[in-house]
CSV table of C-alpha atoms in Angstrom, one decimal:
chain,number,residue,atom,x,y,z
A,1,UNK,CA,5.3,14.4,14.1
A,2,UNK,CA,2.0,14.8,15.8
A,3,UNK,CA,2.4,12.3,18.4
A,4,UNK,CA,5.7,12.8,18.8
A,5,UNK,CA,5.2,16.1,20.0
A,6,UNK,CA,2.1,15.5,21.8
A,7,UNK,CA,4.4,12.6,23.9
A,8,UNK,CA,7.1,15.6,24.9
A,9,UNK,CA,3.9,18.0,25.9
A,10,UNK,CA,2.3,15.5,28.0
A,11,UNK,CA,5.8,14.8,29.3
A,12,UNK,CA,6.5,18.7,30.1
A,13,UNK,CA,3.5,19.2,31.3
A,14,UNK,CA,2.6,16.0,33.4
A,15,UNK,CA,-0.3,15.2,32.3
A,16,UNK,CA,-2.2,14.4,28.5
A,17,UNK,CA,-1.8,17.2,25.9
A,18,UNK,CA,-3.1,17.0,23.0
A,19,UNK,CA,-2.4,19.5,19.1
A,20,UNK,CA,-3.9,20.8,16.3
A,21,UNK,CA,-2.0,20.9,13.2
A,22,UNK,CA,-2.4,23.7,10.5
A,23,UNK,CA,-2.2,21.4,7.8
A,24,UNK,CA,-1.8,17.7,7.6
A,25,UNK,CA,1.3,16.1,5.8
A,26,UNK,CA,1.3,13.1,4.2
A,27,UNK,CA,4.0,10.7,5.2
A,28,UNK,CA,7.7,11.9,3.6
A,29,UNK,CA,6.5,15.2,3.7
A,30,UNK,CA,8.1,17.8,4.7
A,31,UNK,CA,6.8,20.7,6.6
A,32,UNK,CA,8.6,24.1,7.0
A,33,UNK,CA,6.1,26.3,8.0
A,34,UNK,CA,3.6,23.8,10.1
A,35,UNK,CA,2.1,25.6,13.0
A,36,UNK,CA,0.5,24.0,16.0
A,37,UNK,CA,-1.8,25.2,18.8
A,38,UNK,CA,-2.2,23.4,22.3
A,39,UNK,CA,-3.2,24.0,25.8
A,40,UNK,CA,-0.8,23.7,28.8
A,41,UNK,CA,0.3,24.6,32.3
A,42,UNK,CA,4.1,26.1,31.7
A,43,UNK,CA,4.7,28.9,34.7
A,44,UNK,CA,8.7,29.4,33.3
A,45,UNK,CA,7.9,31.4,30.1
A,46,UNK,CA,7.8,30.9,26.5
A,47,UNK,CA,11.4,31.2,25.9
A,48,UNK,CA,12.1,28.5,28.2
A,49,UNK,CA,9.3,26.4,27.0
A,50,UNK,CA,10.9,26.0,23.8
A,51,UNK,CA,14.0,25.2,24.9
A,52,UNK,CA,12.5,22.4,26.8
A,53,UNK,CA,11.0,21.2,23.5
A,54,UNK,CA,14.2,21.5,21.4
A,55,UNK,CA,16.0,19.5,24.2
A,56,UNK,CA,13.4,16.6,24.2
A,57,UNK,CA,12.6,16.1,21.2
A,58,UNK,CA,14.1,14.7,18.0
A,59,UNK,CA,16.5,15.9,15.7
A,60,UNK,CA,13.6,15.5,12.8
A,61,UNK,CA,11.8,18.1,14.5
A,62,UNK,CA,12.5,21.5,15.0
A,63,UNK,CA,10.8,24.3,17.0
A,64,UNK,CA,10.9,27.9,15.5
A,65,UNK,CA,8.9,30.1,18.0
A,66,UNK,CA,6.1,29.4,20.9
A,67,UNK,CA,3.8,32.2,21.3
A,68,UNK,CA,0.5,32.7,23.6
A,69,UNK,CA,-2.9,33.0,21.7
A,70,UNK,CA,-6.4,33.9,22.4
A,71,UNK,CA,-8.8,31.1,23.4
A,72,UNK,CA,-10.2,31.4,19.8
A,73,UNK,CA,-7.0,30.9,17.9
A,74,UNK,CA,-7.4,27.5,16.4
A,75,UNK,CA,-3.9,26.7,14.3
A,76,UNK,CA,-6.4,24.7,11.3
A,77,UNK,CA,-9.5,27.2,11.4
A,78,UNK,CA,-7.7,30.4,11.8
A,79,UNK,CA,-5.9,30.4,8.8
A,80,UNK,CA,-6.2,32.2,5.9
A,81,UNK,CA,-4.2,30.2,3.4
A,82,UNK,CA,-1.6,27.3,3.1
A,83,UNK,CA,1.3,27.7,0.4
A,84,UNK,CA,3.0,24.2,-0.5
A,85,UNK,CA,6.3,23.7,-2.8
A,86,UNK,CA,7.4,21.3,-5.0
A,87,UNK,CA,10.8,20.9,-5.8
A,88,UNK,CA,11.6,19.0,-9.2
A,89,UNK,CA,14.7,17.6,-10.6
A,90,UNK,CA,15.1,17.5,-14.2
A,91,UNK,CA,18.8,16.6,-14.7
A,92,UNK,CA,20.1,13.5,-16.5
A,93,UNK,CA,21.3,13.2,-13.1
A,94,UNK,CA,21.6,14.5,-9.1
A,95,UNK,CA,23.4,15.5,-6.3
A,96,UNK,CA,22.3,13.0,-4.0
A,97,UNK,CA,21.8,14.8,-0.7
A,98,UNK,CA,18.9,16.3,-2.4
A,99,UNK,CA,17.0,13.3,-3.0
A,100,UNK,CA,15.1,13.4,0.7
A,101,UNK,CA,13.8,16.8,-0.9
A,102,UNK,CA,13.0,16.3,-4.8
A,103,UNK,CA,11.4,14.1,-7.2
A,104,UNK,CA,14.1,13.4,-9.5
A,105,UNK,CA,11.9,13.7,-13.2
A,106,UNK,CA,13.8,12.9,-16.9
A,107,UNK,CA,10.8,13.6,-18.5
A,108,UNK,CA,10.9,15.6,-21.2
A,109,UNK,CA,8.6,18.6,-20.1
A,110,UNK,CA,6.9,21.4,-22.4
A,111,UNK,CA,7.3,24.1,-19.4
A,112,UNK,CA,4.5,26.5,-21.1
A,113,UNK,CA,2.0,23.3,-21.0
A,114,UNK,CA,3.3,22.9,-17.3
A,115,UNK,CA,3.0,26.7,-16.5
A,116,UNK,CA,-0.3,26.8,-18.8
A,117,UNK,CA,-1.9,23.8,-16.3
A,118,UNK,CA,-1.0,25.6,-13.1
A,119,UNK,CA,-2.8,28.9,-14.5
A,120,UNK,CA,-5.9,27.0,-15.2
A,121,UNK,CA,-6.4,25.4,-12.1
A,122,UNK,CA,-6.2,28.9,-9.9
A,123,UNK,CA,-9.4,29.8,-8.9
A,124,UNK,CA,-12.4,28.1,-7.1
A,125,UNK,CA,-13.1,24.2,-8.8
A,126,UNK,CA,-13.8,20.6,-8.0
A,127,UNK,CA,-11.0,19.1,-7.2
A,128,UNK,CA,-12.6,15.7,-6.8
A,129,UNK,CA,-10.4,14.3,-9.2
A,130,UNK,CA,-7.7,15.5,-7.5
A,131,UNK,CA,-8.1,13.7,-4.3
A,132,UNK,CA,-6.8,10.1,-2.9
A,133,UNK,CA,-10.4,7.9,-3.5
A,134,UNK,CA,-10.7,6.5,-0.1
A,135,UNK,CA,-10.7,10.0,1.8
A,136,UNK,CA,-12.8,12.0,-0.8
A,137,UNK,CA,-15.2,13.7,1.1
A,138,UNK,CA,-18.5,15.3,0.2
A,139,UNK,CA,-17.8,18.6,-0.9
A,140,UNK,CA,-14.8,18.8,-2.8
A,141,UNK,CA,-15.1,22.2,-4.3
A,142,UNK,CA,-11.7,24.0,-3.0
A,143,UNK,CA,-9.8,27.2,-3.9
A,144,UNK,CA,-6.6,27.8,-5.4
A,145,UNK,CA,-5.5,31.5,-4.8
A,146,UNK,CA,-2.1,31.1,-6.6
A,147,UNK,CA,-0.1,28.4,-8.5
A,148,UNK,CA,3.1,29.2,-9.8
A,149,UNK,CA,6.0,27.4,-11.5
A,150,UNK,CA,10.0,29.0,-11.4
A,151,UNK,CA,13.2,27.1,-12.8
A,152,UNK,CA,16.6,27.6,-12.1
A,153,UNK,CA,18.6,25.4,-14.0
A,154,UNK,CA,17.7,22.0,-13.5
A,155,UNK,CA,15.6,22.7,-10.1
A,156,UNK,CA,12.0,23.6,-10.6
A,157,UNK,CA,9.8,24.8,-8.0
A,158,UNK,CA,6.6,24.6,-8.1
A,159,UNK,CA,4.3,26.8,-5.6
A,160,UNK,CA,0.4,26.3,-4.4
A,161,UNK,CA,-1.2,28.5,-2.4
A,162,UNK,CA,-5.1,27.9,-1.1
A,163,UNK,CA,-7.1,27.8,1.8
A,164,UNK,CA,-7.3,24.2,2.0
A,165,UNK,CA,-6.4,21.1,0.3
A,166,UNK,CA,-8.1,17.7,-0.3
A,167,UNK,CA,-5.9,14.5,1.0
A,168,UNK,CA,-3.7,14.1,-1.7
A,169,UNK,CA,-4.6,17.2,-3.8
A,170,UNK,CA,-1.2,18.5,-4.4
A,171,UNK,CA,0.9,15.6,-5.2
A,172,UNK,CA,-1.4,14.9,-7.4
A,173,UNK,CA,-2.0,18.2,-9.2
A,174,UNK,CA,2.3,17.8,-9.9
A,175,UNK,CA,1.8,14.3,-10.9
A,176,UNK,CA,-1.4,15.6,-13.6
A,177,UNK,CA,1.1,18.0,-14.7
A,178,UNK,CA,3.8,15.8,-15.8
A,179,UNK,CA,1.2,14.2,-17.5
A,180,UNK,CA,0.3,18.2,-19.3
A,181,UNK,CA,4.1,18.4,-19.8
A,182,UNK,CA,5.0,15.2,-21.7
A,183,UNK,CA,2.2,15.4,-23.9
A,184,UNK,CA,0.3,12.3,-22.4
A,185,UNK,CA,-2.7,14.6,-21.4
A,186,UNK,CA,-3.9,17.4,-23.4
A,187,UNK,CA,-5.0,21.3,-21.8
A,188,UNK,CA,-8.3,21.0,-23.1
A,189,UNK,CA,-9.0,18.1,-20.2
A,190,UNK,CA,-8.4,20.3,-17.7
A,191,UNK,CA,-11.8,22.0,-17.5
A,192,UNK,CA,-13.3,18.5,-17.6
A,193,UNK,CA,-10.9,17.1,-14.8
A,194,UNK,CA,-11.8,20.3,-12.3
A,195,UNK,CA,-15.5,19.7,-13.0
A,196,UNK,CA,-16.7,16.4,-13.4
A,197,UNK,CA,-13.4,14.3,-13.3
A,198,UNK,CA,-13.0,11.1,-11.9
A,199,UNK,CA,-9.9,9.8,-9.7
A,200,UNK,CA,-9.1,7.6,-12.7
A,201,UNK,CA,-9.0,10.9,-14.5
A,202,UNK,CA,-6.0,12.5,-13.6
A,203,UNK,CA,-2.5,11.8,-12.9
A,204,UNK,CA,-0.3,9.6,-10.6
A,205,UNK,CA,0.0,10.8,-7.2
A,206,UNK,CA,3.8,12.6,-6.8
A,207,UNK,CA,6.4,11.3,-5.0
A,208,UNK,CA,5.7,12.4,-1.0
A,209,UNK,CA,9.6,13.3,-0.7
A,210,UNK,CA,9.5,16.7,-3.3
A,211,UNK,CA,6.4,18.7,-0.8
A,212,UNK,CA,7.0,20.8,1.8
A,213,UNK,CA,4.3,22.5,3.9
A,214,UNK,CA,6.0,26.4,3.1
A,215,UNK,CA,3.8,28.7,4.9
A,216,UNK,CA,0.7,29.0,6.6
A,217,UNK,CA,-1.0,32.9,7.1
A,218,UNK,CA,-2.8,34.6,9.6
A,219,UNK,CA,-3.9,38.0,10.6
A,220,UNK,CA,-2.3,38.9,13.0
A,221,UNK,CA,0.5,36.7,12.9
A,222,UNK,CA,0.5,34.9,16.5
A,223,UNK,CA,4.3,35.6,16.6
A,224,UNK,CA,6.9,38.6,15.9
A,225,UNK,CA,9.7,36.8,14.7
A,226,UNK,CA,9.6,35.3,11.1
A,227,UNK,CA,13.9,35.2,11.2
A,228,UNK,CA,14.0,31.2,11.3
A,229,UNK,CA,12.0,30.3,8.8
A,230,UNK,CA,12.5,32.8,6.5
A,231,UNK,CA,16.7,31.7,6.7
A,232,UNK,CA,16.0,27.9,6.4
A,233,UNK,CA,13.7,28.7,3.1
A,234,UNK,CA,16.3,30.6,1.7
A,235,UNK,CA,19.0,27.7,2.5
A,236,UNK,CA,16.9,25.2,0.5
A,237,UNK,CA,17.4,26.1,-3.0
């Protein structure tokens, strides 16, 4: 997404332009709520500007709202949390269109255990066990504000909010959880795992496909209109 939309800058704009992401998305994840900031020369308004980007670039990406900032607005260091979801099918079986958007899971899940795991792992830990090996970096010590679970039928969704994640660190909290919920891995390894646990430690990493970048906050909000994005939420489940 990044360079796509970098390309269509540079091309708007006539010369190199370079973003920064709020929050970086593995590949086959989907973001909803990404924000971006970047510098260039548009004399024809905002309006129009994102028009121009709509027009030019592709259907996989879409543009809610361009808004000017301050010079010290930075989309990544400005931010005062990230949510991510997690959407979950548990159904013997699917409706097909969904599976860009779910990890389809016949597991048989103990949802207290599940909701029990997400409870414990609020709060400020080491997530080093949490975190794909090759990009662990030296302080891995992150905060979870709020992690939440809600079912609705067979759809689960399962919701993370922090102020910022390790490379891997959700998909792999869901894929430690499935381990809680079948019985594979017991509660009483959670303290170890968020304290001195290894990679090896925890669980598989979760399908890319089931996490969506949901929202990113700021005070203030760069923007007055939340209409898109809070319609297109709604629409998904």
């Amino acid at each position: 997404m990044q360079a796509v939309l970098e390309e269509t800058l540079s091309i708007l704009n006539k010369e190199s332009v370079k973003v920064t992401c709020a929050g970086r998305t593995d590949s086959g994840v989907h973001a909803l709520g990404q924000v971006v900031h970047f510098d260039m020369y548009w004399p024809h308004g905002l309006r129009s500007l994102r028009r121009a980007l709509q027009a030019n670039l592709p259907p996989s990406i879409g543009v809610f709202d361009v808004a000017s900032v301050s010079d010290d607005f930075d989309a990544r260091k400005s931010a005062l949390w990230r949510k991510y979801v997690y959407f979950i099918w548990k159904g013997e079986s699917r409706l097909p269109h969904l599976n860009k958007y779910i990890w389809w899971n016949k597991n048989a899940w103990d949802m207290e255990k599940a909701r029990s795991f997400l409870t414990m792992i609020e709060g400020c830990h080491d997530f080093g066990a949490f975190c794909r090996k090759a990009d662990r970096p030296s302080n891995t010590r992150r905060t979870i504000i709020e992690a939440g679970m809600e079912t609705d039928g067979f759809a689960v969704k399962v919701t993370i909010t922090g102020r910022s994640f390790l490379t891997n660190m959700v998909r792999i909290i869901i894929g430690t959880m499935d381990q809680i919920a079948m019985g594979r891995k017991s509660l009483s390894d959670v303290g170890r795992l968020l304290e001195e646990g290894s990679r090896e430690d925890a669980g598989l990493t979760a399908p890319a496909k089931g996490l969506f970048l949901w929202q990113v906050q700021y005070d203030p909000l760069p923007w007055n209109s939340t209409e898109y994005i809070a319609t297109a939420r709604n629409f998904i489940f």
